Coordinates of C-alpha atoms and ligand atoms in Angstrom, one line a residue:
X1 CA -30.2 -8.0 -28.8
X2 CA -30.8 -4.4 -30.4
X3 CA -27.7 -2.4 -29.2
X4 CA -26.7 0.8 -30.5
X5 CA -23.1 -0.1 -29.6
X6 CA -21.1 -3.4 -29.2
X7 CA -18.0 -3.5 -27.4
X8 CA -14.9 -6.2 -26.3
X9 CA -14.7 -4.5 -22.6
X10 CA -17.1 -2.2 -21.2
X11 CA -16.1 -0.5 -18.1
X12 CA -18.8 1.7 -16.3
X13 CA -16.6 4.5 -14.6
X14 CA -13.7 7.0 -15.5
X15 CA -12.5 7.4 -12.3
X16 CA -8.3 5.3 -12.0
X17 CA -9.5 2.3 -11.4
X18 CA -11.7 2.8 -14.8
X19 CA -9.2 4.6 -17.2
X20 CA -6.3 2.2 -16.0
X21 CA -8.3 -0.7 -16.9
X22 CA -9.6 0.7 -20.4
X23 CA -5.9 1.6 -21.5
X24 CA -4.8 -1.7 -20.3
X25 CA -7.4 -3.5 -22.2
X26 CA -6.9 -1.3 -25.1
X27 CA -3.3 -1.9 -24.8
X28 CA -3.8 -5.2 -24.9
X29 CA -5.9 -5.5 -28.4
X30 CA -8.7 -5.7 -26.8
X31 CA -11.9 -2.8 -28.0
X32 CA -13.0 -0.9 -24.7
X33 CA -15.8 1.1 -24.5
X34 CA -15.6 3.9 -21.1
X35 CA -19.0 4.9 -20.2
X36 CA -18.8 8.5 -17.3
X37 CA -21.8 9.8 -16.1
X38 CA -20.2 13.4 -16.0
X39 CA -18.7 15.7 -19.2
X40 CA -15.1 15.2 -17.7
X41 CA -13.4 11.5 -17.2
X42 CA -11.5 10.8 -14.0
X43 CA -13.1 10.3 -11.9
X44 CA -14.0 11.3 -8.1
X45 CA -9.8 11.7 -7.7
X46 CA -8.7 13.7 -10.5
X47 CA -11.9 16.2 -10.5
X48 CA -13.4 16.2 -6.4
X49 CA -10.5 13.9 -4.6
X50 CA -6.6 13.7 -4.9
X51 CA -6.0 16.1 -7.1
X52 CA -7.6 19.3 -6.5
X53 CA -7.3 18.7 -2.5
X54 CA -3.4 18.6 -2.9
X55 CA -3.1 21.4 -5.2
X56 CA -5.0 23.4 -2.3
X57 CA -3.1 21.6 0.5
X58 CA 0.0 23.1 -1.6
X59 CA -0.9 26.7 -1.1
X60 CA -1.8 25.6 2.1
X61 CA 1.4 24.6 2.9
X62 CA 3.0 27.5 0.9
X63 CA 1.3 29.8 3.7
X64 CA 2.1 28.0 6.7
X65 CA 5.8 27.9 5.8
X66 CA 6.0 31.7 4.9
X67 CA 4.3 32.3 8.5
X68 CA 6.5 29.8 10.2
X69 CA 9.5 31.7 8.6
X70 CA 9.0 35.1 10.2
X71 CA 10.7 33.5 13.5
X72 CA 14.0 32.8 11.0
X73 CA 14.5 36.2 9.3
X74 CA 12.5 36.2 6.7
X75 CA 8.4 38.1 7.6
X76 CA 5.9 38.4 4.1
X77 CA 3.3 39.6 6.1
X78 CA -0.2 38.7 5.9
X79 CA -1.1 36.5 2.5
X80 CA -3.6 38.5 0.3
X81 CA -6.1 35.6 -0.7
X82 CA -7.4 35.7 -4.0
X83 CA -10.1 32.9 -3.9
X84 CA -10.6 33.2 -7.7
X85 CA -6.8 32.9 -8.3
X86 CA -6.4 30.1 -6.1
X87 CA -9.4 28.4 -7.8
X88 CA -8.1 28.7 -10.8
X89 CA -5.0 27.0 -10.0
X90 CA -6.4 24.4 -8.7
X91 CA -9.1 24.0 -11.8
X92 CA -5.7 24.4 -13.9
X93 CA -4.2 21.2 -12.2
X94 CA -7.1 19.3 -12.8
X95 CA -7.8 20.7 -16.1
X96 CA -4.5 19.3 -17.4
X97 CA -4.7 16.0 -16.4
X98 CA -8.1 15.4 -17.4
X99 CA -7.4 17.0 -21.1
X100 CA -4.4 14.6 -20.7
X101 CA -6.9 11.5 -20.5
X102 CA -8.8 12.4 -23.2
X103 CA -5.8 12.3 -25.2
X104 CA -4.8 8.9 -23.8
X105 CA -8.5 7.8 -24.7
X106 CA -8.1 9.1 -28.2
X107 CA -4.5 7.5 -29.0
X108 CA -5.9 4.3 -27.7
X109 CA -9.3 4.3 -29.3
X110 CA -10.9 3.6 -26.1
X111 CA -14.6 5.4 -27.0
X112 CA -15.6 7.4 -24.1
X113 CA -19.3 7.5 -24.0
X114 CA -21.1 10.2 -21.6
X115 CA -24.3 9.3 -19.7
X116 CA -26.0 7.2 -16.9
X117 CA -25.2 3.5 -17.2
X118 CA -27.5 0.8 -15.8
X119 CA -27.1 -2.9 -16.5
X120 CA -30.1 -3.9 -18.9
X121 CA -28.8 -7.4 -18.5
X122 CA -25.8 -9.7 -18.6
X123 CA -24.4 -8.6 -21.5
X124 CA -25.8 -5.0 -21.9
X125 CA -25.6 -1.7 -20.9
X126 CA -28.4 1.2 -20.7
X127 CA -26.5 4.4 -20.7
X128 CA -28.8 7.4 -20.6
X129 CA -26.6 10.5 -21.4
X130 CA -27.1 14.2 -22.9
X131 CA -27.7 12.3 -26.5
X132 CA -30.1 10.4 -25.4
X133 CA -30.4 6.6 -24.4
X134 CA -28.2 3.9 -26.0
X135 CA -27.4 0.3 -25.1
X136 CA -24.4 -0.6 -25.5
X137 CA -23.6 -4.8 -25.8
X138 CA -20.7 -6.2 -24.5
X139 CA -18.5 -9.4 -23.9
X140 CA -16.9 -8.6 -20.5
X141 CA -17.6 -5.4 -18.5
X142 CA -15.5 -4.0 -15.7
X143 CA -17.7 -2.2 -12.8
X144 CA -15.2 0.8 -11.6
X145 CA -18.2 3.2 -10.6
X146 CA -16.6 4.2 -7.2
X147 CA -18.5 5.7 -4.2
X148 CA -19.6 8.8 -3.2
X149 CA -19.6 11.3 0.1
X150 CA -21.4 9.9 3.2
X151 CA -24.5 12.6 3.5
X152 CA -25.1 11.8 7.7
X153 CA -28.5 12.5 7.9
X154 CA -30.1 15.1 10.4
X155 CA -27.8 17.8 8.8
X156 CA -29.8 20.6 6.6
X157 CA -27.9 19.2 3.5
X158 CA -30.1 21.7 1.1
X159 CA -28.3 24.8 2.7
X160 CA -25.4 25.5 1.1
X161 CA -23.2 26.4 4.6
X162 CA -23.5 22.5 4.6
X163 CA -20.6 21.3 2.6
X164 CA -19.3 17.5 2.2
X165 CA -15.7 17.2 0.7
X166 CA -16.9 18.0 -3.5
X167 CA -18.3 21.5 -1.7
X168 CA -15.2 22.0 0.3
X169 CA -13.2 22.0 -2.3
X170 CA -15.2 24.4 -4.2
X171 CA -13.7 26.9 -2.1
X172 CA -17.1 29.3 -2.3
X173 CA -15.6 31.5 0.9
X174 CA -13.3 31.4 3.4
X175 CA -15.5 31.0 6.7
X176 CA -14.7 32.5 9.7
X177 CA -15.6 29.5 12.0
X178 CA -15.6 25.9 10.4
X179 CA -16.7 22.8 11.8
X180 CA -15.4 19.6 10.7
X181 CA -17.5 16.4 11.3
X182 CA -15.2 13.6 11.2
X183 CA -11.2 13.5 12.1
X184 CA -10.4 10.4 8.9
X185 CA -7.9 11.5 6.3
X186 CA -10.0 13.7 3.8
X187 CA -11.2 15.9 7.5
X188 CA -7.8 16.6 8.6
X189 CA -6.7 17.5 4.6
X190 CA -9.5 19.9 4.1
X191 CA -9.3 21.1 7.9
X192 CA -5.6 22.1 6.9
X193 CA -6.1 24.2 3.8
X194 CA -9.3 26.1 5.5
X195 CA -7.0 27.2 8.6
X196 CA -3.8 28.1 6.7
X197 CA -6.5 30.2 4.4
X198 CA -7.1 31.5 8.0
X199 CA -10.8 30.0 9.0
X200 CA -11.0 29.2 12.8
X201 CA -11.7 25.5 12.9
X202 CA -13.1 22.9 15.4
X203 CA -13.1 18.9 14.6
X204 CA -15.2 16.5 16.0
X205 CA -14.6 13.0 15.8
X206 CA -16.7 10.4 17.6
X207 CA -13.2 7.3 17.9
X208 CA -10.9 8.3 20.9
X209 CA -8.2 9.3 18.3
X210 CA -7.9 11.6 15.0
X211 CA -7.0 9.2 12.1
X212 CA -7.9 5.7 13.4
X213 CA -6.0 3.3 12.1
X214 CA -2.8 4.9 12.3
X215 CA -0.8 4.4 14.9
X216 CA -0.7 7.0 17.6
X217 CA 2.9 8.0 17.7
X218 CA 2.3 9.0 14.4
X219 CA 0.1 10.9 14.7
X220 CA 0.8 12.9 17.5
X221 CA 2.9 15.7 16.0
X222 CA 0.2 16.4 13.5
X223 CA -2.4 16.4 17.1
X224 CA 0.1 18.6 18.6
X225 CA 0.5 21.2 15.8
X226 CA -3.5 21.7 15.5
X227 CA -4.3 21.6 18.9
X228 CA -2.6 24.8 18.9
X229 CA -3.6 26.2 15.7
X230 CA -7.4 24.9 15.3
X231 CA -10.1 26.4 17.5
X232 CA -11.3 22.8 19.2
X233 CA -10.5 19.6 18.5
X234 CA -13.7 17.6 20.2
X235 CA -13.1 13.7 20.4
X236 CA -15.2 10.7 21.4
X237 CA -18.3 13.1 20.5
X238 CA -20.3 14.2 17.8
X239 CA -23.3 16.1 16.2
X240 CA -26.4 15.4 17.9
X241 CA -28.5 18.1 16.1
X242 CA -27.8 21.0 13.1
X243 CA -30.5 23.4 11.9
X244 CA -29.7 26.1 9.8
X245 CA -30.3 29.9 11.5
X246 CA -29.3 33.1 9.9
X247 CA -25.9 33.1 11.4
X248 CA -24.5 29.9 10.5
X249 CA -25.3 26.2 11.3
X250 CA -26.2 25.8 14.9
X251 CA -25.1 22.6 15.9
X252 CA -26.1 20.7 18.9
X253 CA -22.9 18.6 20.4
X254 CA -22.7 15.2 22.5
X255 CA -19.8 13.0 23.7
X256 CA -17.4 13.0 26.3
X257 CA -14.6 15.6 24.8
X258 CA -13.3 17.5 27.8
X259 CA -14.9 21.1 27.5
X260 CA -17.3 20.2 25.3
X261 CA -19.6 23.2 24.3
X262 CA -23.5 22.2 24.7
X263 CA -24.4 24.1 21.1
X264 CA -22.2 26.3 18.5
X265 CA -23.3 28.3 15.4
X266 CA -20.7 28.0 12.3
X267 CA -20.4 29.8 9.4
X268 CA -20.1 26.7 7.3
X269 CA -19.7 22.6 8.2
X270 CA -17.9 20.2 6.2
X271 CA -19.0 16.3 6.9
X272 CA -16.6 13.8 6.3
X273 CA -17.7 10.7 7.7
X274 CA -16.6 8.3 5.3
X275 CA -17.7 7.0 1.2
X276 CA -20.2 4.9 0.6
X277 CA -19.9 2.6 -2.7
X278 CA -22.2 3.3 -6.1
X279 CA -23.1 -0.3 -6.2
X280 CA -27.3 -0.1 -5.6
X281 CA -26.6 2.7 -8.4
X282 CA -25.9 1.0 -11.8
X283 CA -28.8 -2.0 -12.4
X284 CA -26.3 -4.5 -11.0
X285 CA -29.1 -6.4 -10.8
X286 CA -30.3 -6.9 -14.0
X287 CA -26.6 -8.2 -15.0
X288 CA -27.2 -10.9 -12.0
X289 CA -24.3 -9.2 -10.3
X290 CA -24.2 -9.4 -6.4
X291 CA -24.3 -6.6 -4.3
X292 CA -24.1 -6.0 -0.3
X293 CA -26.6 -4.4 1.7
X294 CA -23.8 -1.3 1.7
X295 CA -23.6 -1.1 -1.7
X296 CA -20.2 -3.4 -2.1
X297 CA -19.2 -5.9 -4.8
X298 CA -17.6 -8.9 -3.9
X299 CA -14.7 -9.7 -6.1
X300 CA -12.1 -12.4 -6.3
X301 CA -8.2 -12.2 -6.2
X302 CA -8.6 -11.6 -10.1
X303 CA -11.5 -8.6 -9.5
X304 CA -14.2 -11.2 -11.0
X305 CA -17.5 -10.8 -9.5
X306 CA -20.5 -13.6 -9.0
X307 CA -20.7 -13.3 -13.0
X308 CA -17.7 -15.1 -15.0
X309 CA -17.2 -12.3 -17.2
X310 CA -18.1 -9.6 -15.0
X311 CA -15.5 -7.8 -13.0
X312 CA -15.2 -4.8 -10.3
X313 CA -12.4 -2.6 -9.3
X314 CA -11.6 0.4 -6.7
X315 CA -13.8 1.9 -4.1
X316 CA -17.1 -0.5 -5.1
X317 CA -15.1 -3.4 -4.2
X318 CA -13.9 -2.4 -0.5
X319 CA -11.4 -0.8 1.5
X320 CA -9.1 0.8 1.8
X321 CA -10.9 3.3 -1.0
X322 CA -7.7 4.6 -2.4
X323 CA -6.8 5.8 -5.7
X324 CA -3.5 3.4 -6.4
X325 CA -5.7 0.3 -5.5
X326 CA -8.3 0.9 -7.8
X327 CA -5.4 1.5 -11.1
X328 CA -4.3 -2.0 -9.8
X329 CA -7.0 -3.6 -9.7
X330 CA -8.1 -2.0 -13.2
X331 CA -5.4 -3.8 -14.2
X332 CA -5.2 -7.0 -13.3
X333 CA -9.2 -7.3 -14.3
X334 CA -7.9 -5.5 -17.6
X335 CA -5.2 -8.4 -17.9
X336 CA -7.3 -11.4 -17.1
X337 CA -9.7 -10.2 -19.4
X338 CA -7.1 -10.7 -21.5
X339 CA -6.4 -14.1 -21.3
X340 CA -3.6 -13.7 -18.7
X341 CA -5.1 -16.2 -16.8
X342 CA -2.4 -16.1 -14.1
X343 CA -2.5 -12.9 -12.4
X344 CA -3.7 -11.8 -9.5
X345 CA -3.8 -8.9 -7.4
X346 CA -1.8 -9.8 -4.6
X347 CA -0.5 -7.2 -3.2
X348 CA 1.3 -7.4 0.2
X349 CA 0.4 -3.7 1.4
X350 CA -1.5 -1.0 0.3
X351 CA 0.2 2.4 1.8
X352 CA -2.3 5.1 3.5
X353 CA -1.1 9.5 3.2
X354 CA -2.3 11.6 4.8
X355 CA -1.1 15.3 3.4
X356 CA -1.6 17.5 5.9
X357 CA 0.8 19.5 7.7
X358 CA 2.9 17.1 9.1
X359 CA 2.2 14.3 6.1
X360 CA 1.3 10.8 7.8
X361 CA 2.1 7.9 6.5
X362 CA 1.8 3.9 7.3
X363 CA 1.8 0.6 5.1
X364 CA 1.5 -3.1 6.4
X365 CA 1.3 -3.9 10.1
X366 CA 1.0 -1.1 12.7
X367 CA 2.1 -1.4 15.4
X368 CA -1.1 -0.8 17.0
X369 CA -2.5 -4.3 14.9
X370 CA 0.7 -6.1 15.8
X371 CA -0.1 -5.8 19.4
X372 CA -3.7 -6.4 19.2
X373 CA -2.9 -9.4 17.1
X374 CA -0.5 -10.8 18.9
X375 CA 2.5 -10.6 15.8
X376 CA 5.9 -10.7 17.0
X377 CA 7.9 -7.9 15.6
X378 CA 11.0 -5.6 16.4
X379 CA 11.1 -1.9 16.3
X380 CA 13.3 0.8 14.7
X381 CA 12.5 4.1 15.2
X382 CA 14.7 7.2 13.7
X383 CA 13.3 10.7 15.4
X384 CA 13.9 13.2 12.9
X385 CA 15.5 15.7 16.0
X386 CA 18.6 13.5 14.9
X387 CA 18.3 14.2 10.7
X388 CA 20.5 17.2 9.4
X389 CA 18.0 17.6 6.3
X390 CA 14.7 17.4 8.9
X391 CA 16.5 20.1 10.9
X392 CA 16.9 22.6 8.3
X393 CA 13.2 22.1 7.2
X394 CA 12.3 22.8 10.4
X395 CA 10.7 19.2 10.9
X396 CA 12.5 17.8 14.2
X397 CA 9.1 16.7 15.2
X398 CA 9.1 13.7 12.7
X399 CA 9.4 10.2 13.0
X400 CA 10.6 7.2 10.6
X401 CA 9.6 3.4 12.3
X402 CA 10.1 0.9 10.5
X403 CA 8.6 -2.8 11.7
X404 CA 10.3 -6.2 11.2
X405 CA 9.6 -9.8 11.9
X406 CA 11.1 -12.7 13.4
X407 CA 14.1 -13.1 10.4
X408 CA 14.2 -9.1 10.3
X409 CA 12.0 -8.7 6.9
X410 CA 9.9 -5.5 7.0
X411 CA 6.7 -5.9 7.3
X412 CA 5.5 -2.8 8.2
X413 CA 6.3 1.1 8.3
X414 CA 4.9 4.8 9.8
X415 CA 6.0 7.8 8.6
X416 CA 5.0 11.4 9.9
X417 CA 6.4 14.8 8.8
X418 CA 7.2 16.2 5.1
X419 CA 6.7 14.2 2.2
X420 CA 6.0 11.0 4.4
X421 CA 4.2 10.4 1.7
X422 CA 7.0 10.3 -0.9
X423 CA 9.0 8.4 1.6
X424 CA 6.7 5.5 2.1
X425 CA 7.5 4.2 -1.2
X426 CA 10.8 2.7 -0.2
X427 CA 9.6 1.0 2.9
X428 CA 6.9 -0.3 0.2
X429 CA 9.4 -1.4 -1.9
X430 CA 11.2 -3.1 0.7
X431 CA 8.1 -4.7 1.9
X432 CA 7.4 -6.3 -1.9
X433 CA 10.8 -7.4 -2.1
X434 CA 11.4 -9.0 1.3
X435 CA 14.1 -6.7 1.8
X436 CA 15.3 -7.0 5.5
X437 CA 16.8 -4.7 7.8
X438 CA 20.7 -4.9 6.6
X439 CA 19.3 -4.3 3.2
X440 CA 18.3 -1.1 4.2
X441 CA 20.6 -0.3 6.6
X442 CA 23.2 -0.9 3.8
X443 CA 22.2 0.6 1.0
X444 CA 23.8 4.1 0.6
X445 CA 21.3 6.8 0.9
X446 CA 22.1 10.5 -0.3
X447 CA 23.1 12.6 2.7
X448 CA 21.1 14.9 3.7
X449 CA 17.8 13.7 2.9
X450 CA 15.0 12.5 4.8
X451 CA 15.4 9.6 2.9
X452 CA 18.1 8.4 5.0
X453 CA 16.1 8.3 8.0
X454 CA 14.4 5.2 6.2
X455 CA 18.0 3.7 6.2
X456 CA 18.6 4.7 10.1
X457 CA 15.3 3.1 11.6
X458 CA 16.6 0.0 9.8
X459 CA 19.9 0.3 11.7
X460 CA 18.3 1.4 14.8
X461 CA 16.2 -1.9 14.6
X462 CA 19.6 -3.7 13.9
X463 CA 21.9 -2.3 16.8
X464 CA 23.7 -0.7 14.5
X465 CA 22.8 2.4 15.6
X466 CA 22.8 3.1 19.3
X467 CA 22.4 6.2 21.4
X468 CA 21.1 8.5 18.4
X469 CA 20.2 11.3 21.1
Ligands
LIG1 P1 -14.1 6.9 -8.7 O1 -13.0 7.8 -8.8 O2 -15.1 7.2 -7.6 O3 -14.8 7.0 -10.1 C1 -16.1 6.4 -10.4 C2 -16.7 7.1 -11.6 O4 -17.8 6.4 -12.0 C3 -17.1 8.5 -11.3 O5 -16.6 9.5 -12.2 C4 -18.7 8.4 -11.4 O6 -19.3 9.6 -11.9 C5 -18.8 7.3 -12.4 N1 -20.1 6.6 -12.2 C6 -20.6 6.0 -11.1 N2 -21.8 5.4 -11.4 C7 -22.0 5.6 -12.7 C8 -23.0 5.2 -13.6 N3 -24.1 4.5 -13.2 N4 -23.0 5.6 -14.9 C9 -21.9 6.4 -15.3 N5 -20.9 6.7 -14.5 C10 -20.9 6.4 -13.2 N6 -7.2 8.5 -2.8 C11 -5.8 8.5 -2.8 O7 -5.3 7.4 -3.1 N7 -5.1 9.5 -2.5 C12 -5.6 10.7 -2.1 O8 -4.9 11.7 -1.9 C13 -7.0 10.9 -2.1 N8 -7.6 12.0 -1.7 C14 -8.9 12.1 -1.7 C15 -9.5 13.3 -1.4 C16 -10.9 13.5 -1.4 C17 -11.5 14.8 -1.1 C18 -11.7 12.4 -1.8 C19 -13.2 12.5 -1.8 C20 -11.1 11.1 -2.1 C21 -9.7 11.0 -2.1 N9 -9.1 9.8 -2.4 C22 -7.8 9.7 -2.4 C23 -9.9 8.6 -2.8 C24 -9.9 8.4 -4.3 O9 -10.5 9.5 -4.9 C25 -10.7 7.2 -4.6 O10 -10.2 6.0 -3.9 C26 -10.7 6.9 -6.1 O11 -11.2 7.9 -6.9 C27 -11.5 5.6 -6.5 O12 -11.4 5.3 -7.8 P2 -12.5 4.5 -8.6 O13 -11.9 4.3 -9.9 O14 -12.9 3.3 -7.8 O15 -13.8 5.4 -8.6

């Protein structure tokens, strides 16, 4: 063909799942070509996801703890909110790690090239960028092209006051009165950082439960926290109508939450009811590449999709849409590309974090599926009223279970209160290495650290631990 470019790997997407799989093809001798839509690579999670939501949720946090702190001794008063100060630092954050890619890119010689890639056919790419159109030629290509905010429709999405999580995180104001539509993960996150900025906010979820597919226990002390804090939390309801009026969005409500108001007006309203992939976005088509009615591709253990040498990673190829699956996946399809015929991704769990004020966090079987499912399992659960270390943070309201089956191997674990997220990791660890529960319960565990409360469930589970309260 006539191509303006020719390449080894061609992956269409910067975001993890795309840069992992470019350095590890590049790594691997092999002459990648990144094609990104947008001036900066990354992707959704360095530039509008994981990133800049966790450097907010940081000041967020950095609030809440100052107010909590006025009951022990120690007031600051009311925080003075510079928006543009707080913007920057969390433009800062994602300016360094993006700059940081580059450099990767350039140490690796992975050619990053900017534009608007549709398949032309099996073996070519159409980008269409600020330099004009190019096609680029390739032997394998790596689909990483991610997905994008659900935009429910019957919300005036061409006001502004109508945000999905990219405006959110903007941070254009702080509103007085915020409605978030949908009680997932990235809700509950943003919900966080607008009320410790001090916007009054309401949720409404439409499931009986805020973060469904956690377990309930779990997340209960985050319920109970905001229930105080938030305005309204509305469940097993939803937004039957929103037009915008002068004041605000005025938002007509249905469901069956207790107290429901018939119709609101907020100042702004953030939707977050779910991603929806990119895959009717890039000519998949054309390459002969199979895509769902949603918009999914489907993929083997090895990420290849209906085409031999065709492959897909991250959000485009299912749930859960999380950033650490997608660098995975980049790169086993990276390594098989390769020649390393013999990998897979395999992996036994994939953890879920939430950050919010308490973190939640889960990997493997709940205990909610276990029931449901019918999986034998024993329990060990440490309540953080009993850890020295969750005491002084003032977190007695956590909670470390850990789940085991029939020989006592973990197979699953929840986590609420700080840095649940950071603790997950061991239970994962455990999980991947069949640890059991006197593995854990044995291995010596700095004292005092939350850590250890990882170490107690396992005893708890073991009898080793009785009467903890
Ligand atoms: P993406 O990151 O979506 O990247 C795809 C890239 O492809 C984009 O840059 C896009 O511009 C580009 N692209 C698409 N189509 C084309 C085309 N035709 N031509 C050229 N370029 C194209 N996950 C976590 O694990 N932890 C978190 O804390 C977390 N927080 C989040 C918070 C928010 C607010 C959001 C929205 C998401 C969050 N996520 C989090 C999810 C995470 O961002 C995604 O799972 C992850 O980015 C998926 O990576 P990916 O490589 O599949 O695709």
């Amino acid at each position: 063909g006539n191509t303006d470019l020719q390449c080894q790997v061609l992956v269409l997407g910067s975001g993890p799942g795309g840069y992992t799989a470019a350095f590890r093809a590049a790594d691997l001798g092999l002459d990648a070509i990144m094609v990104e839509r947008y001036p900066e690579i990354g992707g959704v999670c360095l530039n509008v996801g994981c990133i800049p939501s966790k450097a907010l949720l940081h000041a967020a946090e950095v609030i809440d703890e100052a107010e909590r702190f006025a009951q022990f001794g120690i007031a600051f008063g009311k925080p003075k909110i510079d928006l543009e100060g707080l913007r920057k630092y969390k433009s800062g954050t994602v300016g360094k790690l993006t700059q940081g890619l580059k450099g990767l890119a350039k140490q690796r010689k992975v050619r990053v090239v900017q534009g608007v890639g549709q398949f032309a056919s099996a073996h070519e790419l159409a980008v269409e960028g600020p330099d004009g159109r190019q096609v680029i030629g390739f032997e394998h290509a790596i689909i990483a092209a991610g997905s994008r905010a659900v935009r429910l429709s019957g919300f005036p999405w061409d006001d502004p006051r109508v945000m999905d999580s990219t405006g959110a995180l903007e941070l254009a104001d702080i509103p007085k009165r915020l409605l978030v539509v949908g009680g997932g993960i990235i809700g509950l996150e943003m919900a966080c950082v607008y009320d410790a900025l001090g916007s009054k906010v309401t949720v409404v979820e439409l499931a009986d439960t805020l973060m469904l597919g956690a377990d309930r226990d779990l997340v209960r002390p985050l319920e109970k926290r905001i229930r105080k804090r938030y305005e309204n939390i509305l469940l097993k309801s939803k937004v039957a109508e929103a037009k915008a009026v002068k004041a605000g969005i005025e938002v007509r409500f249905e469901g069956e939450a207790k107290d429901l108001p018939e119709k609101d007006v907020f100042d702004r309203v953030l939707v977050a009811v779910g991603r929806s992939p990119n895959g009717q976005q890039i000519g998949a088509e054309a390459a002969g590449v199979q895509v769902t009615d949603r918009g999914f591709i489907e993929v083997d253990s090895q990420q290849r999709t209906n085409v031999e040498h065709i492959f897909a990673i991250g959000d485009i190829v299912g749930q859960p849409m999380l950033a650490h699956k997608a660098t995975h996946e980049g790169k086993v399809a990276a390594e098989v590309i390769a020649g390393h015929n013999k990998v897979h991704f395999d992996a036994r769990a994939i953890p879920s974090v939430a950050y919010t004020h308490p973190e939640v966090a889960w990997m493997g079987v709940t205990e909610d599926d276990a029931k449901r499912d019918g999986i034998e399992y024993t329990k060990g659960v440490f309540p953080w009223a009993a850890s020295g270390r969750a005491l002084a943070l003032g977190a007695d309201d956590g909670m470390t279970k850990l789940l085991f089956d029939a020989d006592g191997r973990v197979i699953g674990a929840g986590i609420v209160g700080p840095n649940a997220g950071d603790l997950i990791g061991e239970a994962m660890l455990a999980l991947e290495m069949g640890a059991d529960m006197e593995d854990i319960g044995l291995t010596v565990h700095p004292h005092p650290t939350l850590s250890e409360t990882v170490a107690f469930a396992a005893e708890v589970a073991h009898g080793s631990i009785t009467d903890i309260m």
